[in-house]
């Protein structure tokens, strides 16, 4: 079958078609998208933007450029250095500077990392880059094959571009509308059409995408760092939005095809915040940024010694109606939620349940109008958390979001939001994201406890003082543990490690263990110390390192018993104890310290030496610390 027959003759403009509505509940994977149209060399802008987004996907990368009356695609398996080398070869061979193009960094979902599976995917008329998952791509592929299309990759994105191609007769918006009406899944798309060489097209559903506004140039990106060198002005696209982006104009249509205006925001941090600033890795930079990040979270909300969340929607009447709290998150954010459970229950005397978002959505949760749902997410785009939020909100729960990104999906879906103001976090393994989430939860707990009348004035003043002291305690935690490099050199060759703790120390142990396994690839597990004797102690053998968190001083003697249990089986112990508590030297082989202070807030300063330990162990082992294998930032597949 000749697919191209008579196609050129049919390319006549038509009116914008209305786009079907509807909402999907799907999970997706985060990669990086950049688009540019303007007077600059698009190759340079796109590569620069992809460099800032490489933390979102780094097993392959590619560009599609409008040049010479057609679309030129250059892509490669591997890091951006491989793509850069291919682009240099193409430039040396005569590739001219483009002024309109799209780029992508990929984290593989369908098909292994390879040149052919890399984005962009193209036909002679259309080229796209895609974040997300097309769930019915198999059925769509069969239909397209019956029409004569052939496929060379294993990706769902190649199916999508050929579906768009099959609907294209000169009218990009109509082609996108008709194609996406058949799609079940999630997507952020940036699209080039051969016949529209000075125009970018984009569509967003359940995957974040922003438009950046410049002077005589405009941008598309999946995150703000990609465009900060060129502009701080941007809009967050909403569900179903479709964009037509030219050098001098941006037009946005909603899911019904109506022209709309989206709020123009201004990024409150600059390009230097997204650079390494002399540090060898973003992770180390972000560990050291934690005092400033916590200051940005706490200080604006403590005025004249009184916490004020500055959330008028969460008023006294609403707070008094709450009979239970659900904390919902994934990964590191869930570990912050576990700490939050201890603190909120202790101060507010309200029952708190902590749920993995990926589990909550598949059970029948008992939530209603008397439930406060606190969702925690650094990016505000975590797909499982979004799905859990929607499920609980549909059942009547009131939703408070703790997020870093203004205008993110979770912030918009929630009834109110408490922003952490952590600034950009580039390393895949989160550090300051976690401690600012803890700080926000501490703030909420103290504020709510006072509002509910659950703590007296003296205790309230003590807690407020401790909140204000958190940044200094985090800095002290960094300064106390300069010897952590030596300890990492001593223990980096371990095949497996165990972390143990009780109460809040157990919650912190989970995060410490996760940091180690994420970036060093050492098998690591965290356990409630009292559970050792119920099975886990069978895994303790000669020379095995056990990291024992002993910062809950009321439980120190209990932890001593657990330390002695593992040492009796030949284990070595790295103890983490409050500064000045010399009892730990009698029990541990090596020691890390956390500054003292309010025990309920201990998780924030005590995680710092564990972050540093993980970082230096990974460095000793030669690991790619900022881009650990098999991981991507912000959003995960279901």
Coordinates of C-alpha atoms in Angstrom, one line a residue:
X1 CA 0.0 0.0 0.0
X2 CA 1.3 3.5 -0.9
X3 CA 0.8 5.5 2.3
X4 CA 2.1 8.7 0.7
X5 CA -0.3 8.6 -2.4
X6 CA -2.0 11.9 -2.9
X7 CA -1.0 13.1 0.6
X8 CA 0.6 16.4 -0.7
X9 CA -2.5 17.3 -2.6
X10 CA -4.5 17.0 0.6
X11 CA -2.4 19.4 2.7
X12 CA -4.8 22.3 3.1
X13 CA -5.4 24.3 6.3
X14 CA -8.5 23.7 8.3
X15 CA -10.0 25.1 11.5
X16 CA -8.7 23.8 14.8
X17 CA -10.5 20.7 15.8
X18 CA -11.9 20.2 19.3
X19 CA -9.9 17.7 21.4
X20 CA -11.7 15.0 23.2
X21 CA -11.7 15.2 27.0
X22 CA -11.4 12.5 29.6
X23 CA -8.9 11.6 32.3
X24 CA -6.5 8.7 32.5
X25 CA -5.1 7.2 35.7
X26 CA -1.7 6.0 34.5
X27 CA 1.8 5.9 35.7
X28 CA 4.8 7.1 33.7
X29 CA 8.5 7.4 33.5
X30 CA 10.4 10.6 33.5
X31 CA 12.8 11.6 30.7
X32 CA 13.9 15.0 29.5
X33 CA 12.4 17.1 26.7
X34 CA 13.6 20.4 25.3
X35 CA 12.3 22.4 22.4
X36 CA 13.5 25.6 20.9
X37 CA 12.4 28.1 18.2
X38 CA 14.2 31.4 17.6
X39 CA 17.2 33.1 16.1
X40 CA 19.9 31.2 18.1
X41 CA 21.5 28.0 16.9
X42 CA 19.0 25.4 18.0
X43 CA 21.6 22.7 18.3
X44 CA 23.5 24.6 21.0
X45 CA 20.3 25.5 22.9
X46 CA 19.0 22.0 22.8
X47 CA 22.2 20.4 23.9
X48 CA 22.6 22.9 26.7
X49 CA 19.0 22.2 27.9
X50 CA 19.5 18.4 27.7
X51 CA 22.6 18.8 29.8
X52 CA 20.5 20.4 32.5
X53 CA 18.0 17.6 32.2
X54 CA 20.3 14.6 31.9
X55 CA 19.4 13.6 35.5
X56 CA 15.9 12.8 34.1
X57 CA 17.2 10.2 31.7
X58 CA 20.6 9.2 30.5
X59 CA 20.7 5.9 28.6
X60 CA 20.3 7.7 25.1
X61 CA 19.7 11.1 23.6
X62 CA 18.8 12.7 20.4
X63 CA 17.8 15.8 18.4
X64 CA 15.4 16.5 15.6
X65 CA 16.1 19.7 13.6
X66 CA 14.2 21.6 11.0
X67 CA 16.9 22.2 8.3
X68 CA 17.0 22.3 4.5
X69 CA 13.3 21.9 4.0
X70 CA 13.2 18.7 6.0
X71 CA 13.8 17.2 9.5
X72 CA 17.3 16.0 10.3
X73 CA 17.5 13.5 13.2
X74 CA 20.7 12.8 15.1
X75 CA 20.6 10.4 18.1
X76 CA 22.8 8.0 20.0
X77 CA 22.8 5.4 22.7
X78 CA 24.6 6.5 25.8
X79 CA 25.3 9.8 27.5
X80 CA 25.1 13.3 25.9
X81 CA 28.8 13.1 25.1
X82 CA 28.0 10.5 22.5
X83 CA 25.3 12.7 21.0
X84 CA 27.6 15.7 21.0
X85 CA 30.2 13.8 19.1
X86 CA 27.7 12.7 16.4
X87 CA 26.5 16.3 16.1
X88 CA 30.1 17.5 15.7
X89 CA 30.6 15.0 12.9
X90 CA 27.4 16.1 11.2
X91 CA 28.4 19.8 11.5
X92 CA 31.8 19.1 10.0
X93 CA 30.0 17.3 7.1
X94 CA 27.9 20.5 6.4
X95 CA 24.9 20.4 8.7
X96 CA 23.7 24.0 8.9
X97 CA 22.6 25.8 12.1
X98 CA 18.9 25.1 12.7
X99 CA 16.5 27.6 14.4
X100 CA 13.8 25.2 15.4
X101 CA 14.2 21.7 17.0
X102 CA 13.4 19.3 19.7
X103 CA 15.6 17.1 21.9
X104 CA 15.3 14.2 24.4
X105 CA 17.2 12.3 27.0
X106 CA 15.8 8.8 27.5
X107 CA 15.4 6.4 30.3
X108 CA 14.3 3.2 28.6
X109 CA 10.8 1.7 29.1
X110 CA 10.0 -0.1 25.9
X111 CA 13.1 -1.6 24.3
X112 CA 16.7 -1.6 25.5
X113 CA 18.9 1.5 25.2
X114 CA 20.1 1.6 21.6
X115 CA 20.6 4.0 18.7
X116 CA 17.4 2.8 17.1
X117 CA 15.3 2.9 20.2
X118 CA 16.5 6.4 21.1
X119 CA 14.2 9.4 20.6
X120 CA 13.3 11.3 18.4
X121 CA 11.2 8.9 16.3
X122 CA 10.2 10.0 12.9
X123 CA 8.5 9.6 9.6
X124 CA 9.3 11.7 6.5
X125 CA 6.7 14.2 7.7
X126 CA 6.7 14.1 11.5
X127 CA 9.3 13.8 14.3
X128 CA 8.4 13.5 18.0
X129 CA 10.0 13.1 21.4
X130 CA 7.9 11.6 24.1
X131 CA 7.8 11.2 27.9
X132 CA 5.3 8.7 29.2
X133 CA 3.9 5.3 28.2
X134 CA 1.4 4.4 25.5
X135 CA -0.4 1.5 27.0
X136 CA -2.3 0.3 24.0
X137 CA 0.6 0.6 21.6
X138 CA 0.4 -3.1 20.7
X139 CA -3.1 -2.8 19.3
X140 CA -2.3 0.5 17.6
X141 CA 0.8 -1.1 16.0
X142 CA -1.3 -3.9 14.6
X143 CA -3.7 -1.4 13.0
X144 CA -0.8 0.6 11.5
X145 CA 0.9 -2.5 10.2
X146 CA -2.3 -3.4 8.4
X147 CA -2.1 0.0 6.7
X148 CA 1.4 -0.7 5.4
X149 CA 3.6 0.9 8.1
X150 CA 6.7 -1.0 9.2
X151 CA 8.6 -0.6 12.5
X152 CA 12.3 -0.8 13.3
X153 CA 12.4 -0.1 17.0
X154 CA 10.8 -1.8 20.1
X155 CA 9.3 1.5 21.4
X156 CA 5.8 2.6 21.9
X157 CA 6.9 6.1 20.7
X158 CA 7.6 4.8 17.2
X159 CA 4.0 3.6 17.2
X160 CA 2.8 7.0 18.3
X161 CA 4.7 9.0 15.6
X162 CA 3.4 6.7 12.9
X163 CA -0.1 7.0 14.3
X164 CA 0.2 10.8 14.1
X165 CA 1.6 10.4 10.6
X166 CA -1.4 8.4 9.5
X167 CA -3.7 11.2 10.5
X168 CA -1.6 14.0 9.0
X169 CA -2.8 15.8 5.8
X170 CA -1.2 19.2 6.3
X171 CA -2.9 20.2 9.6
X172 CA -0.8 19.4 12.6
X173 CA -3.4 20.2 15.3
X174 CA -6.0 18.0 13.6
X175 CA -3.5 15.2 13.2
X176 CA -2.5 15.3 16.9
X177 CA -6.1 15.5 18.0
X178 CA -7.2 12.6 15.9
X179 CA -4.2 10.4 16.8
X180 CA -4.3 11.1 20.5
X181 CA -8.0 10.3 20.7
X182 CA -7.0 6.7 20.0
X183 CA -4.3 6.6 22.6
X184 CA -4.6 5.2 26.1
X185 CA -1.7 6.2 28.3
X186 CA 0.4 9.2 29.3
X187 CA 2.5 11.6 27.3
X188 CA 4.3 14.8 27.1
X189 CA 5.0 15.3 23.4
X190 CA 7.1 17.8 21.5
X191 CA 6.5 17.5 17.7
X192 CA 8.1 18.8 14.5
X193 CA 6.2 18.7 11.2
X194 CA 8.3 18.9 8.0
X195 CA 5.8 21.4 6.4
X196 CA 6.0 23.7 9.4
X197 CA 9.7 24.4 9.8
X198 CA 9.4 27.4 12.1
X199 CA 6.9 25.9 14.6
X200 CA 7.0 23.6 17.6
X201 CA 3.9 21.7 18.6
X202 CA 3.4 20.1 22.1
X203 CA 0.7 18.2 24.0
X204 CA 0.6 17.2 27.6
X205 CA -1.3 14.6 29.5
X206 CA -0.1 13.2 32.8
X207 CA 3.5 14.1 32.2
X208 CA 4.9 17.5 33.0
X209 CA 5.7 20.1 30.3
X210 CA 6.4 23.8 30.5
X211 CA 6.6 26.6 28.0
X212 CA 9.3 29.2 28.4
X213 CA 9.0 32.7 27.1
X214 CA 11.9 34.7 25.6
X215 CA 12.4 37.8 23.5
X216 CA 11.9 36.6 19.9
X217 CA 12.4 33.0 21.0
X218 CA 10.4 30.4 22.9
X219 CA 11.0 27.1 24.6
X220 CA 9.5 23.8 25.6
X221 CA 10.9 21.8 28.5
X222 CA 10.0 19.1 31.0
X223 CA 11.7 21.1 33.8
X224 CA 12.8 24.6 34.5
X225 CA 16.7 24.1 34.6
X226 CA 16.6 23.4 30.9
X227 CA 15.6 27.0 30.1
X228 CA 17.1 29.1 32.9
X229 CA 20.1 30.3 30.9
X230 CA 17.7 32.0 28.5
X231 CA 14.6 32.9 30.5
X232 CA 12.9 32.7 33.9
X233 CA 9.4 33.2 32.6
X234 CA 7.3 30.1 32.0
X235 CA 3.9 28.6 32.1
X236 CA 3.0 25.1 33.4
X237 CA 0.8 23.3 30.9
X238 CA -2.4 21.7 32.2
X239 CA -3.9 18.3 31.5
X240 CA -4.8 18.1 27.8
X241 CA -3.2 21.3 26.7
X242 CA -1.9 21.6 23.2
X243 CA 0.7 24.3 22.2
X244 CA 1.7 26.0 19.0
X245 CA 5.0 27.7 19.6
X246 CA 6.7 30.1 17.2
X247 CA 9.6 32.4 17.7
X248 CA 7.3 35.4 18.2
X249 CA 4.2 33.8 19.7
X250 CA 2.8 31.0 21.8
X251 CA -0.7 29.8 21.5
X252 CA -2.2 27.3 24.0
X253 CA -5.4 25.4 23.5
X254 CA -7.2 23.4 26.2
X255 CA -8.4 19.8 25.7
X256 CA -11.6 21.1 24.0
X257 CA -9.7 23.1 21.4
X258 CA -10.4 26.5 23.0
X259 CA -7.6 29.1 23.1
X260 CA -6.6 29.7 26.7
X261 CA -4.1 31.7 28.7
X262 CA -2.0 29.9 31.3
X263 CA -0.5 31.8 34.3
X264 CA 3.0 33.1 33.6
X265 CA 5.3 32.3 36.5
X266 CA 8.8 33.5 37.3
X267 CA 11.5 31.0 38.5
X268 CA 12.8 32.2 41.8
X269 CA 16.2 30.7 41.4
X270 CA 18.9 31.2 38.7
X271 CA 21.2 29.2 36.6
X272 CA 23.9 29.1 39.2
X273 CA 21.5 27.2 41.5
X274 CA 21.4 24.4 38.9
X275 CA 25.2 24.3 38.4
X276 CA 27.7 22.3 40.5
X277 CA 29.4 25.4 41.9
X278 CA 32.8 23.8 42.2
X279 CA 31.6 20.6 43.8
X280 CA 32.6 17.3 42.1
X281 CA 29.0 16.1 42.1
X282 CA 25.6 17.6 42.5
X283 CA 24.8 15.2 45.3
X284 CA 27.6 16.6 47.5
X285 CA 26.6 20.2 46.6
X286 CA 23.0 19.5 47.6
X287 CA 24.0 17.8 50.9
X288 CA 25.9 21.1 51.7
X289 CA 22.9 23.2 50.6
X290 CA 20.6 21.7 53.2
X291 CA 21.1 24.4 55.9
X292 CA 20.1 27.1 53.4
X293 CA 17.2 25.0 52.0
X294 CA 15.8 24.3 55.4
X295 CA 16.1 28.0 56.2
X296 CA 14.1 28.8 53.0
X297 CA 11.4 26.3 54.2
X298 CA 11.2 27.3 57.8
X299 CA 12.1 31.0 58.2
X300 CA 9.3 32.5 56.1
X301 CA 6.8 30.5 58.2
X302 CA 8.0 31.5 61.6
X303 CA 7.2 35.1 62.3
X304 CA 7.7 36.8 65.7
X305 CA 8.3 33.3 67.2
X306 CA 5.0 31.9 65.9
X307 CA 4.6 29.4 63.1
X308 CA 2.2 30.4 60.3
X309 CA 1.8 27.9 57.4
X310 CA 0.3 30.7 55.4
X311 CA -2.4 28.3 54.1
X312 CA -5.7 30.1 54.7
X313 CA -7.7 27.2 53.3
X314 CA -6.5 25.0 56.2
X315 CA -8.4 27.0 58.9
X316 CA -9.3 26.2 62.5
X317 CA -12.7 24.8 61.5
X318 CA -11.2 22.5 58.9
X319 CA -8.4 21.4 61.3
X320 CA -10.9 20.6 64.1
X321 CA -12.9 18.3 61.8
X322 CA -9.9 16.0 61.1
X323 CA -10.1 12.7 62.9
X324 CA -7.3 10.9 61.1
X325 CA -4.3 11.7 58.9
X326 CA -3.0 9.6 56.0
X327 CA 0.5 10.4 54.8
X328 CA 1.0 9.1 51.2
X329 CA 4.3 9.1 49.2
X330 CA 6.9 7.0 47.4
X331 CA 10.5 6.3 48.1
X332 CA 12.4 8.9 50.1
X333 CA 9.2 11.0 50.5
X334 CA 7.6 8.0 52.1
X335 CA 10.5 7.8 54.6
X336 CA 9.9 11.4 55.4
X337 CA 6.2 10.5 55.9
X338 CA 7.2 7.8 58.4
X339 CA 9.0 10.4 60.5
X340 CA 6.0 12.6 60.1
X341 CA 3.8 9.9 61.6
X342 CA 5.8 9.8 64.8
X343 CA 5.9 13.5 65.2
X344 CA 2.3 14.3 64.3
X345 CA 0.9 11.5 66.5
X346 CA 3.2 12.6 69.4
X347 CA 2.3 16.3 69.2
X348 CA -1.3 16.3 67.8
X349 CA -2.6 13.1 69.3
X350 CA -4.4 12.2 66.0
X351 CA -4.0 8.8 64.5
X352 CA -1.7 8.8 61.4
X353 CA -1.3 6.1 58.8
X354 CA 1.6 6.0 56.3
X355 CA 1.0 4.5 52.9
X356 CA 3.1 3.8 49.9
X357 CA 1.1 5.5 47.2
X358 CA 1.5 2.5 44.9
X359 CA -0.1 0.3 47.5
X360 CA -2.9 2.6 48.7
X361 CA -4.4 3.0 45.2
X362 CA -5.0 -0.8 45.0
X363 CA -6.6 -1.3 48.3
X364 CA -9.9 0.0 49.6
X365 CA -8.7 2.8 51.9
X366 CA -10.9 4.0 54.8
X367 CA -10.9 7.7 54.1
X368 CA -13.6 10.3 54.1
X369 CA -14.4 13.9 55.0
X370 CA -12.8 13.6 58.4
X371 CA -9.5 12.5 56.8
X372 CA -6.6 14.8 56.1
X373 CA -4.5 13.4 53.3
X374 CA -0.9 14.7 53.3
X375 CA 0.8 13.8 50.0
X376 CA 4.6 14.3 49.9
X377 CA 6.6 14.6 46.6
X378 CA 9.7 16.5 45.7
X379 CA 8.7 17.0 42.1
X380 CA 4.9 17.2 42.5
X381 CA 4.7 14.9 39.5
X382 CA 5.1 11.4 41.1
X383 CA 2.5 9.4 39.2
X384 CA 1.6 6.8 41.9
X385 CA 1.1 9.7 44.4
X386 CA -1.1 11.5 41.9
X387 CA -3.2 8.5 41.5
X388 CA -3.5 7.9 45.2
X389 CA -4.4 11.6 45.7
X390 CA -7.2 11.4 43.2
X391 CA -8.6 8.2 44.7
X392 CA -8.7 9.6 48.2
X393 CA -10.0 13.0 47.2
X394 CA -12.8 11.3 45.3
X395 CA -13.7 9.7 48.7
X396 CA -13.9 13.1 50.4
X397 CA -10.5 13.5 51.9
X398 CA -9.0 17.0 52.3
X399 CA -5.6 17.1 50.7
X400 CA -2.5 19.0 51.8
X401 CA 0.5 18.7 49.4
X402 CA 4.1 19.0 50.5
X403 CA 6.0 19.7 47.3
X404 CA 8.9 21.6 46.0
X405 CA 7.7 22.6 42.6
X406 CA 5.2 25.5 42.3
X407 CA 2.4 24.7 39.8
X408 CA 3.2 21.0 39.7
X409 CA 0.3 18.5 39.2
X410 CA 0.1 17.5 42.8
X411 CA 0.1 21.1 43.9
X412 CA -2.8 21.9 41.6
X413 CA -4.8 18.8 42.5
X414 CA -4.5 19.3 46.2
X415 CA -6.8 21.5 48.2
X416 CA -3.8 23.4 49.6
X417 CA 0.0 23.2 49.3
X418 CA 3.0 23.7 51.6
X419 CA 6.0 24.4 49.4
X420 CA 9.4 23.3 50.6
X421 CA 11.4 25.9 48.6
X422 CA 14.4 23.5 48.3
X423 CA 15.4 24.9 45.0
X424 CA 16.5 22.7 42.1
X425 CA 17.7 19.2 43.0
X426 CA 19.7 17.7 40.2
X427 CA 21.2 14.5 41.7
X428 CA 18.9 11.6 41.2
X429 CA 19.4 10.5 44.9
X430 CA 17.5 13.1 46.8
X431 CA 19.1 14.8 49.9
X432 CA 17.8 18.3 50.5
X433 CA 14.4 17.2 49.2
X434 CA 14.1 14.8 52.1
X435 CA 15.3 17.2 54.8
X436 CA 13.0 20.0 53.6
X437 CA 10.1 17.6 53.5
X438 CA 10.9 16.7 57.1
X439 CA 11.1 20.4 58.0
X440 CA 7.7 21.0 56.4
X441 CA 6.2 18.1 58.4
X442 CA 7.7 19.4 61.6
X443 CA 6.2 22.8 60.9
X444 CA 2.8 21.3 60.3
X445 CA 2.9 19.2 63.4
X446 CA 3.9 22.1 65.7
X447 CA 1.4 24.4 64.1
X448 CA -1.5 21.9 64.2
X449 CA -0.7 20.8 67.8
X450 CA -1.0 24.4 69.0
X451 CA -4.2 25.0 67.0
X452 CA -5.7 21.9 68.4
X453 CA -4.7 22.8 72.0
X454 CA -2.6 19.6 72.4
X455 CA 0.6 21.3 73.7
X456 CA 1.0 23.9 76.3
X457 CA 2.8 27.3 75.8
X458 CA 6.1 26.2 77.2
X459 CA 6.3 23.1 75.0
X460 CA 5.2 25.2 72.0
X461 CA 7.9 27.7 72.5
X462 CA 10.5 25.0 72.9
X463 CA 9.5 23.4 69.6
X464 CA 9.4 26.7 67.7
X465 CA 13.0 27.4 69.0
X466 CA 14.1 23.9 67.8
X467 CA 12.5 24.5 64.4
X468 CA 14.5 27.8 64.0
X469 CA 17.7 26.0 65.1
X470 CA 17.3 23.2 62.5
X471 CA 19.6 24.8 59.8
X472 CA 22.4 25.3 62.3
X473 CA 22.0 21.7 63.5
X474 CA 22.3 20.5 59.9
X475 CA 25.4 22.5 59.4
X476 CA 26.8 21.1 62.6
X477 CA 26.1 17.6 61.4
X478 CA 28.2 18.3 58.3
X479 CA 31.1 19.8 60.3
X480 CA 31.1 17.0 62.9
X481 CA 31.7 14.2 60.4
X482 CA 34.7 15.2 58.3
X483 CA 36.2 11.8 59.1
X484 CA 33.4 10.1 57.1
X485 CA 35.7 9.9 54.1
X486 CA 38.0 7.7 56.1
X487 CA 35.2 5.5 57.2
X488 CA 34.0 5.1 53.6
X489 CA 37.5 4.0 52.6
X490 CA 37.4 1.4 55.3
X491 CA 34.0 -0.1 54.5
X492 CA 33.3 0.5 50.8
X493 CA 34.2 -3.1 49.9
X494 CA 31.3 -4.6 51.9
X495 CA 28.9 -6.7 49.7
X496 CA 26.0 -5.9 52.0
X497 CA 25.2 -3.7 55.0
X498 CA 22.4 -3.5 57.5
X499 CA 21.0 -0.4 59.2
X500 CA 19.1 -0.7 62.5
X501 CA 17.2 1.8 64.7
X502 CA 14.2 2.2 66.9
X503 CA 11.3 4.7 66.6
X504 CA 12.3 7.7 64.6
X505 CA 15.8 6.2 64.2
X506 CA 14.2 3.3 62.4
X507 CA 12.5 5.7 59.9
X508 CA 15.9 7.5 59.4
X509 CA 17.6 4.1 59.0
X510 CA 15.3 3.3 56.0
X511 CA 16.4 6.5 54.3
X512 CA 20.1 6.0 55.1
X513 CA 20.0 2.5 53.7
X514 CA 18.2 3.7 50.6
X515 CA 20.8 6.4 49.9
X516 CA 23.6 3.8 50.1
X517 CA 22.0 1.2 47.8
X518 CA 20.9 3.9 45.3
X519 CA 24.3 5.3 44.5
X520 CA 26.8 2.6 45.6
X521 CA 24.9 -0.5 44.4
X522 CA 25.8 -2.2 47.7
X523 CA 23.0 -4.4 49.0
X524 CA 21.6 -2.7 52.0
X525 CA 18.6 -3.2 54.2
X526 CA 17.1 -1.3 57.2
X527 CA 15.3 -3.0 60.1
X528 CA 13.6 -2.0 63.3
X529 CA 16.2 -3.1 65.7
X530 CA 13.8 -5.0 67.8
X531 CA 13.0 -7.2 64.8
X532 CA 16.5 -8.6 64.4
X533 CA 15.8 -11.6 66.6
X534 CA 12.7 -12.4 64.5
X535 CA 14.7 -13.7 61.6
X536 CA 17.0 -11.0 60.2
X537 CA 19.8 -11.9 62.6
X538 CA 20.3 -15.0 60.5
X539 CA 21.9 -12.8 57.8
X540 CA 24.6 -11.4 60.2
X541 CA 28.0 -13.0 59.6
X542 CA 31.6 -12.4 60.3
X543 CA 32.8 -8.9 59.3
X544 CA 29.4 -7.7 58.2
X545 CA 28.9 -3.9 58.8
X546 CA 25.8 -2.9 60.8
X547 CA 25.0 0.8 61.0
X548 CA 23.3 1.4 64.3
X549 CA 21.3 4.6 64.8
X550 CA 21.3 5.5 68.5
X551 CA 20.0 9.1 68.5
X552 CA 16.8 8.4 70.5
X553 CA 18.5 8.7 73.8
X554 CA 15.6 7.2 75.8
X555 CA 16.1 4.0 73.8
X556 CA 19.9 3.9 74.0
X557 CA 20.0 0.9 76.3
X558 CA 17.7 -1.0 74.1
X559 CA 20.0 -0.3 71.1
X560 CA 23.0 -1.4 73.1
X561 CA 21.4 -4.8 73.4
X562 CA 20.8 -5.0 69.7
X563 CA 24.4 -3.9 69.0
X564 CA 25.7 -6.7 71.3
X565 CA 23.5 -9.2 69.5
X566 CA 25.1 -8.5 66.1
X567 CA 28.6 -8.2 67.5
X568 CA 28.2 -11.7 69.1
X569 CA 27.7 -13.0 65.5
X570 CA 30.9 -11.3 64.3
X571 CA 29.5 -8.1 62.9
X572 CA 31.3 -4.8 62.9
X573 CA 29.3 -1.7 64.1
X574 CA 29.2 1.8 62.8
X575 CA 27.3 3.7 65.5
X576 CA 25.5 7.0 65.0
X577 CA 24.9 8.8 68.3
X578 CA 24.2 12.3 69.6
X579 CA 27.2 14.6 69.9
X580 CA 28.9 14.2 73.3
X581 CA 27.3 10.9 74.1
X582 CA 30.5 8.9 74.7
X583 CA 28.7 5.7 75.7
X584 CA 28.7 4.7 72.0
X585 CA 32.5 4.3 72.1
X586 CA 32.1 1.3 74.4
X587 CA 29.9 -0.5 71.9
X588 CA 30.8 0.6 68.3
X589 CA 33.8 0.0 66.1
X590 CA 33.4 3.3 64.4
X591 CA 31.3 6.3 65.2
X592 CA 29.4 9.1 63.5
X593 CA 27.8 11.9 65.3
X594 CA 24.6 14.0 65.0
X595 CA 24.1 17.2 67.0
X596 CA 21.8 17.0 69.9
X597 CA 18.4 18.7 70.2
X598 CA 14.7 17.9 70.2
X599 CA 14.4 14.1 69.8
X600 CA 11.3 14.4 67.7
X601 CA 13.3 16.4 65.1
X602 CA 16.4 14.1 65.2
X603 CA 15.8 12.5 61.8
X604 CA 16.9 15.7 60.0
X605 CA 20.4 16.1 61.5
X606 CA 21.1 12.4 61.8
X607 CA 20.5 11.7 58.1
X608 CA 23.3 14.0 57.1
X609 CA 26.2 11.8 58.1
X610 CA 24.4 8.8 56.5
X611 CA 24.1 10.8 53.2
X612 CA 27.8 11.7 53.4
X613 CA 28.7 8.1 54.1
X614 CA 26.7 6.9 51.1
X615 CA 28.3 9.5 48.9
X616 CA 31.9 8.7 49.9
X617 CA 31.3 4.9 49.7
X618 CA 30.0 5.4 46.1
X619 CA 33.0 7.6 45.3
X620 CA 35.4 5.0 46.6
X621 CA 33.7 2.4 44.4
X622 CA 33.9 4.6 41.3
X623 CA 30.1 4.9 40.8
X624 CA 28.3 7.5 38.8
X625 CA 26.9 9.2 41.8
X626 CA 24.5 11.8 40.2
X627 CA 23.2 9.3 37.7
X628 CA 22.9 5.9 39.3
X629 CA 22.0 3.0 37.0
X630 CA 18.4 2.1 36.4
X631 CA 17.1 5.2 38.2
X632 CA 15.6 8.4 36.9
X633 CA 14.5 11.5 38.7
X634 CA 10.9 12.5 39.8
X635 CA 8.6 9.9 38.4
X636 CA 8.6 6.1 38.1
X637 CA 6.7 3.6 36.2
X638 CA 4.0 1.7 38.0

